[in-house]
Backbone as a chain_set.jsonl record, in Angstrom:
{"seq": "XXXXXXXXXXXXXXXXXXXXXXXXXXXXXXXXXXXXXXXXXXXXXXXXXXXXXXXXXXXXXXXXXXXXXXXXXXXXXXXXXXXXXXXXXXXXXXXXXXXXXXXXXXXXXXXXXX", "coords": {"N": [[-79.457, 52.813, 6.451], [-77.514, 51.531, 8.857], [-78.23, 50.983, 12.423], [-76.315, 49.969, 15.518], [-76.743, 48.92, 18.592], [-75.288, 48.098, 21.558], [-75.027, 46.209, 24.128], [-74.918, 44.626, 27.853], [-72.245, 45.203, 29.219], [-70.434, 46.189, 32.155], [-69.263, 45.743, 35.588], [-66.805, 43.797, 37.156], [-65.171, 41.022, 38.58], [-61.836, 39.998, 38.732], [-61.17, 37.309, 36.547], [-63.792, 36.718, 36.329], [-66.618, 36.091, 34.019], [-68.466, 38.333, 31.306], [-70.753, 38.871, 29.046], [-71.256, 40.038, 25.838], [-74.009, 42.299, 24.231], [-74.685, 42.625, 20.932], [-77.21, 44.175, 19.286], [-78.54, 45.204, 15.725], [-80.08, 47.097, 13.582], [-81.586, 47.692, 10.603], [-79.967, 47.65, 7.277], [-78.926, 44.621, 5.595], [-78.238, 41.878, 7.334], [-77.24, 39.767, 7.997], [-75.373, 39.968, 5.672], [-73.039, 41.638, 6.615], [-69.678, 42.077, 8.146], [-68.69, 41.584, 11.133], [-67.703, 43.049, 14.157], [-65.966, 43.219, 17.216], [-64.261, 45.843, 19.276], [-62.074, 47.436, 21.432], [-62.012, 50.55, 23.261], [-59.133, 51.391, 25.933], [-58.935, 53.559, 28.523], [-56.629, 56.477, 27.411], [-55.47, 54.958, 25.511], [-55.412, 54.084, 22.109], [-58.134, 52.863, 19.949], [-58.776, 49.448, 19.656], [-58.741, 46.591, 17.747], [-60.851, 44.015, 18.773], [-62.52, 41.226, 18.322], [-63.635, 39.561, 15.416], [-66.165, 38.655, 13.325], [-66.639, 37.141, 10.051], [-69.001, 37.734, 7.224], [-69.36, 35.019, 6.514], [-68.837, 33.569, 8.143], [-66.076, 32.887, 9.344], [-63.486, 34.014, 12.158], [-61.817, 36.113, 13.546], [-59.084, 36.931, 16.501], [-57.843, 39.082, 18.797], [-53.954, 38.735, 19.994], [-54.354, 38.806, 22.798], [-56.672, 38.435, 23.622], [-57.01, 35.73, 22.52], [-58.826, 32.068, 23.292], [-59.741, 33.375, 25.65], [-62.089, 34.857, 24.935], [-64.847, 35.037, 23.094], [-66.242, 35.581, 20.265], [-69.885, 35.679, 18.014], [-72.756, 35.027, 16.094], [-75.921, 35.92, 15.372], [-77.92, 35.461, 12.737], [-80.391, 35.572, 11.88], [-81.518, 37.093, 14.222], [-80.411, 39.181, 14.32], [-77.845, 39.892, 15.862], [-74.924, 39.671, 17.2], [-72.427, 38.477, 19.247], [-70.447, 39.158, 22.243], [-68.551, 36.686, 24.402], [-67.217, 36.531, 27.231], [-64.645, 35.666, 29.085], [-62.363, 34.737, 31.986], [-61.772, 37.202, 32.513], [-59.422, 39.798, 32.863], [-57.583, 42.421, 34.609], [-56.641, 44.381, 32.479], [-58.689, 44.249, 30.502], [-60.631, 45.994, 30.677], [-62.33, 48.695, 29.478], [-64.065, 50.511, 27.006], [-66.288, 48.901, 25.34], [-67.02, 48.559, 21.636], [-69.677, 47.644, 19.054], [-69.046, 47.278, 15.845], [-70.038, 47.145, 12.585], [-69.096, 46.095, 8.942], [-69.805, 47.412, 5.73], [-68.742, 48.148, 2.658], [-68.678, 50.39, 3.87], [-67.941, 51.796, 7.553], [-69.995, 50.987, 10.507], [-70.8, 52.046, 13.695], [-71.412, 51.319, 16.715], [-72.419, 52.968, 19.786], [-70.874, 51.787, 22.218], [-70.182, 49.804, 25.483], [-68.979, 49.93, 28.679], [-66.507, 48.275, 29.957], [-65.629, 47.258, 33.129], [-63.081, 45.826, 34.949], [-62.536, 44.653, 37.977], [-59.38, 43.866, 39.901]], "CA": [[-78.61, 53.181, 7.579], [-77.5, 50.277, 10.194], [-78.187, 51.036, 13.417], [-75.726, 49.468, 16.454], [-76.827, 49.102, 20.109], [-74.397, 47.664, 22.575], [-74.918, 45.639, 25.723], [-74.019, 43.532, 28.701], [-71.209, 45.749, 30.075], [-70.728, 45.898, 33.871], [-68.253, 45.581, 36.391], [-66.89, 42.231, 36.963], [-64.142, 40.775, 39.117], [-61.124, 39.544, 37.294], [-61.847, 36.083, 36.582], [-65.007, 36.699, 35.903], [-66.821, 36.857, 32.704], [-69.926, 38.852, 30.938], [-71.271, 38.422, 27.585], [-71.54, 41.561, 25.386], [-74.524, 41.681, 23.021], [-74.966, 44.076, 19.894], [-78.565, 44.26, 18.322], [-78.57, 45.384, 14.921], [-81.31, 47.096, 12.777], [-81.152, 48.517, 9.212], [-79.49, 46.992, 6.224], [-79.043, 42.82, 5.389], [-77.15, 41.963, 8.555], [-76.054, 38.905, 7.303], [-74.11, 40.771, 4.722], [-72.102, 42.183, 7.235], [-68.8, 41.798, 8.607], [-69.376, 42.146, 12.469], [-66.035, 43.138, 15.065], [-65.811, 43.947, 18.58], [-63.166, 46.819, 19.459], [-62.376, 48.088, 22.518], [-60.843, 51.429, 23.766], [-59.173, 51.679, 26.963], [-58.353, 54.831, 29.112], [-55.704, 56.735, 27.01], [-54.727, 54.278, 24.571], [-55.866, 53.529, 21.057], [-59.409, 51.488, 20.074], [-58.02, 48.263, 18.736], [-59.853, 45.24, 17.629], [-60.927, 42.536, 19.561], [-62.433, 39.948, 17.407], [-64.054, 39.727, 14.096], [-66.708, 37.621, 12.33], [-67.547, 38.09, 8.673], [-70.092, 37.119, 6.972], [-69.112, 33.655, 6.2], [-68.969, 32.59, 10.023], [-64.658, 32.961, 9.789], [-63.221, 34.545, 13.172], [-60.033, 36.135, 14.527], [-58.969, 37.112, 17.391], [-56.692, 40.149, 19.127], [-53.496, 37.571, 20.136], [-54.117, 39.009, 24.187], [-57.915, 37.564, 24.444], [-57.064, 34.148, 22.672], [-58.718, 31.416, 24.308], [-60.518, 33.538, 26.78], [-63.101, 35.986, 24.476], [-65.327, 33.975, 22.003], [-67.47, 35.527, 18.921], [-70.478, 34.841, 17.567], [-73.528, 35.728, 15.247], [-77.179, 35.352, 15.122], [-78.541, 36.297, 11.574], [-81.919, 35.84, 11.966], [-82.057, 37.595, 15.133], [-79.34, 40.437, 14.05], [-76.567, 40.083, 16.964], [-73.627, 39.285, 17.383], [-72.357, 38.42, 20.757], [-68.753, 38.387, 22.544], [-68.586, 36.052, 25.382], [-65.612, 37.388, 27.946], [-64.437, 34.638, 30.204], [-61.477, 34.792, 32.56], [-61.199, 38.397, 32.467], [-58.507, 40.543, 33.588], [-58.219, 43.99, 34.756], [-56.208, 44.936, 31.28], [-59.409, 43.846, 29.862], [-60.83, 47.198, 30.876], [-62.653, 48.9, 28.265], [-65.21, 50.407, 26.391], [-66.547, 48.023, 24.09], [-67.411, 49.183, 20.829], [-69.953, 46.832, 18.144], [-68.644, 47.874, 14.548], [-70.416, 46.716, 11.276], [-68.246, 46.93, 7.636], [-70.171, 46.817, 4.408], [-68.334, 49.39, 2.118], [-68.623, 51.4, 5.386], [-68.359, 51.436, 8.63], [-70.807, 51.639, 11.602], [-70.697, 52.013, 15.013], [-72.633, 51.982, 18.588], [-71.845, 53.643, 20.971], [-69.948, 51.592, 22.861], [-70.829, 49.874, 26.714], [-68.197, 50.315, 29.488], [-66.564, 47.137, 30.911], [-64.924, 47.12, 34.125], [-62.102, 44.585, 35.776], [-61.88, 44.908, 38.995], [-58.431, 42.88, 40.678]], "C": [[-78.649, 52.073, 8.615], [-77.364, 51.361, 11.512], [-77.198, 50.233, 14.72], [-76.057, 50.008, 17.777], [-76.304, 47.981, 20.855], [-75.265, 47.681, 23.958], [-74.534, 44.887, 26.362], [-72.598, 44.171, 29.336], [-71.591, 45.727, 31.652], [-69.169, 46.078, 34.605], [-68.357, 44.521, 37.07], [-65.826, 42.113, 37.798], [-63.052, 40.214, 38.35], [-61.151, 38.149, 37.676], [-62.875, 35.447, 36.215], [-65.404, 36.07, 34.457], [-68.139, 37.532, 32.223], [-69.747, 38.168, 29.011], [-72.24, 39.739, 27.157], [-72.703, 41.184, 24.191], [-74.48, 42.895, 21.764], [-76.28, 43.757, 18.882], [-78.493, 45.701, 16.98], [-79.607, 46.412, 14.162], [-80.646, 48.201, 11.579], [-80.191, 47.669, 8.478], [-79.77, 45.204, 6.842], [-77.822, 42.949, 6.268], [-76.291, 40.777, 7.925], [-75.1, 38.799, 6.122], [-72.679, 41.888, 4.997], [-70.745, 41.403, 7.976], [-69.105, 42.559, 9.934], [-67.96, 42.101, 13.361], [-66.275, 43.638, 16.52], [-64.382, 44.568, 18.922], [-63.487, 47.175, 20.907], [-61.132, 49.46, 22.651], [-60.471, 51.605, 24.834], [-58.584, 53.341, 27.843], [-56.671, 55.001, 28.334], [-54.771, 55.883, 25.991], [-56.066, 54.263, 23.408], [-56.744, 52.511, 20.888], [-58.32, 50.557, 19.342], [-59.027, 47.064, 18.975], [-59.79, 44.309, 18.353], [-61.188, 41.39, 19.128], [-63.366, 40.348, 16.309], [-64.935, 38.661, 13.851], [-67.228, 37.667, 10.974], [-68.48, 37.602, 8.502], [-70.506, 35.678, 6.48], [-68.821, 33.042, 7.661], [-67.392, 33.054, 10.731], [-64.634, 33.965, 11.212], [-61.999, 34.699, 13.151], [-60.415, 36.825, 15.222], [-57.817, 38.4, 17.885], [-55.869, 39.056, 19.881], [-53.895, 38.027, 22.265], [-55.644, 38.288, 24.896], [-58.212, 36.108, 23.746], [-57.584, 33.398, 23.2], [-59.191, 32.072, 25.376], [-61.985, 34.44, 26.15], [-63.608, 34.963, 22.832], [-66.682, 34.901, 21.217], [-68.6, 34.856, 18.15], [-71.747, 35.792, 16.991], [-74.507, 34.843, 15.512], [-77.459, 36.334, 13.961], [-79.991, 36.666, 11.869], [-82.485, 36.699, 12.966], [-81.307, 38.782, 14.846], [-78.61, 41.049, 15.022], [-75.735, 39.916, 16.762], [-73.165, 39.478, 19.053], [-70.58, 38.146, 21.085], [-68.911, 38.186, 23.842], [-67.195, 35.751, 26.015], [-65.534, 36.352, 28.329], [-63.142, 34.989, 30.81], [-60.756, 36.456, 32.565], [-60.12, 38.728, 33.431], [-59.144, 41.782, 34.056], [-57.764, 45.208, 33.582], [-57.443, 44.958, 30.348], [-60.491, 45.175, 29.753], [-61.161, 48.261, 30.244], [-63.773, 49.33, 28.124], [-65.398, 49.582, 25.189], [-67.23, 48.152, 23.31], [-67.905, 48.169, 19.632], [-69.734, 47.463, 16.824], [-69.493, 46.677, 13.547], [-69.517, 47.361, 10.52], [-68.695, 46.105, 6.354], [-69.913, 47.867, 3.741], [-68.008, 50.436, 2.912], [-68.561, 51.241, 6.586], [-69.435, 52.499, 9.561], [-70.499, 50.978, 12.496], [-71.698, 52.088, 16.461], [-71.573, 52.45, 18.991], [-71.111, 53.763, 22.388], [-70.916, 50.988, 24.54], [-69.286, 49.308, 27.58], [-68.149, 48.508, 30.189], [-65.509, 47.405, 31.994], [-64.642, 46.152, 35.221], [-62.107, 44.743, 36.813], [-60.714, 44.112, 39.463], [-58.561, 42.852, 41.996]], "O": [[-79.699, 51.74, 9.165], [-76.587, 52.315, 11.572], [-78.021, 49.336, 14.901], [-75.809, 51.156, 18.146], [-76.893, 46.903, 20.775], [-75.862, 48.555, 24.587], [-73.693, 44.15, 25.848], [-71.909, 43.387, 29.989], [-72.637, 45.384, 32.201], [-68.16, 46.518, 34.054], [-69.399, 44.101, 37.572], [-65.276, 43.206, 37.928], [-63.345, 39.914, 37.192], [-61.155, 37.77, 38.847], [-63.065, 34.274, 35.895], [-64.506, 35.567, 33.783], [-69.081, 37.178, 32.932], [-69.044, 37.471, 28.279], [-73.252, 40.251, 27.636], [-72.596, 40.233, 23.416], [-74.179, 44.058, 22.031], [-76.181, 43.131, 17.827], [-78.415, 46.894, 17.272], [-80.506, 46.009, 14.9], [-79.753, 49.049, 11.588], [-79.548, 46.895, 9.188], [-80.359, 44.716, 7.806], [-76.83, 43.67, 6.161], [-75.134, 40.78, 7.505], [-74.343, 37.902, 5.751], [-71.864, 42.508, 4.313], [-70.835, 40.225, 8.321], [-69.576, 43.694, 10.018], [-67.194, 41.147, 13.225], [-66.929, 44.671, 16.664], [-63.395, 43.836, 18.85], [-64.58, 47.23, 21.471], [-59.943, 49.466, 22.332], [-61.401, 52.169, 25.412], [-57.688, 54.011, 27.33], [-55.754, 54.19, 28.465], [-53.588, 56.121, 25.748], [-57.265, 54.379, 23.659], [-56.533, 51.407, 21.39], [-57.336, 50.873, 18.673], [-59.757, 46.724, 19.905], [-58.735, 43.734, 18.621], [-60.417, 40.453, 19.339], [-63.85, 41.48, 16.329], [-64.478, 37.568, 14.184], [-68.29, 38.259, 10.783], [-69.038, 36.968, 9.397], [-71.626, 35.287, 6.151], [-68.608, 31.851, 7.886], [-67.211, 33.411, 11.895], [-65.628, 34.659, 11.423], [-61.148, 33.857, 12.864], [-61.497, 37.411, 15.176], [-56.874, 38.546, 17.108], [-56.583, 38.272, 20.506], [-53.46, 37.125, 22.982], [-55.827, 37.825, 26.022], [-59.162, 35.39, 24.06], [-57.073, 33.491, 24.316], [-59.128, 31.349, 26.37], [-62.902, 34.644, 26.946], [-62.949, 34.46, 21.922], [-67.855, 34.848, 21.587], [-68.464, 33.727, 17.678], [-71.842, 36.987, 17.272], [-74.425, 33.643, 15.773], [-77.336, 37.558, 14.009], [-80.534, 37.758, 12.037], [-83.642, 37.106, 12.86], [-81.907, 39.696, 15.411], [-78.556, 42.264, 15.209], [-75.593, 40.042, 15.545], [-73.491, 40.377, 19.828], [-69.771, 37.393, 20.544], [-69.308, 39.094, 24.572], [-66.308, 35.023, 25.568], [-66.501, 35.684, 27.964], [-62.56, 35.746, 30.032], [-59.563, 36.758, 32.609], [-59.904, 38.162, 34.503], [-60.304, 42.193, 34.055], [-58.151, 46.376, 33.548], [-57.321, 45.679, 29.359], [-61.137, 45.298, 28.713], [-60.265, 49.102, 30.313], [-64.676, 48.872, 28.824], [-64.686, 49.64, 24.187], [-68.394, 47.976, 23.673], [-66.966, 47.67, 19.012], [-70.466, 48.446, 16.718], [-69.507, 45.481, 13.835], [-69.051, 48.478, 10.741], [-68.389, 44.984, 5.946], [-70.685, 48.798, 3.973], [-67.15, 51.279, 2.65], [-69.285, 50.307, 6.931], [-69.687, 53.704, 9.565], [-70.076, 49.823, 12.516], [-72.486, 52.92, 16.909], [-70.366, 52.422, 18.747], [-70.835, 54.658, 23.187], [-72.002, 51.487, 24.836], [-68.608, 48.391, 27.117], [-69.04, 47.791, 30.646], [-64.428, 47.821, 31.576], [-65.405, 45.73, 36.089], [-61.077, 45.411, 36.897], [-61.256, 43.006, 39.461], [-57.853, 42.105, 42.671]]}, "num_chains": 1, "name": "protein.A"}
């Protein structure tokens, strides 16, 4: 059973940025495909970025160029590093693992202020 715990949320000015982390435990992490999703008030979670297990990355086309992915195996994170936030940016941010299955944390609350 993988475990997901989410952190680094906050409330930020827009402009800002934080840096979300997600610590891991349970199964071979580096056999995972690792994603950050976010849901905001009344709309649909939708993905934010992706890294599999081969390093590759994409991106949702609205945080392009401002939201950057990244993995530690050995340490079993994965990290998304916000920069130039907005206040659309506004979100709970949710760390997903997908190996045959998915898992989830529980998500940590970011807030834009303008």
């Amino acid at each position: 059973q993988v475990r997901l715990v989410e952190s680094g949320g906050g409330l930020v000015q827009a402009g800002g940025s934080l840096r979300l982390s997600c610590a891991a435990s349970g199964g071979i992490f580096s056999s995972y495909n690792m994603a950050w999703y976010r849901q905001a008030p009344g709309k649909q979670r939708e993905l934010v970025a992706a890294i599999r297990s081969g390093g590759s990355t994409n991106y949702a086309d609205s945080v392009k160029g401002r939201f950057t992915i990244s993995r530690d195996n050995a340490k079993k994170m994965v990290f998304l590093q916000m920069n130039s936030l907005i206040p659309e940016d506004t979100a709970v941010y949710y760390c997903n693992g997908f190996l045959r299955e998915d898992y989830w944390g529980k998500g940590t609350l970011v807030t834009v202020s303008s």
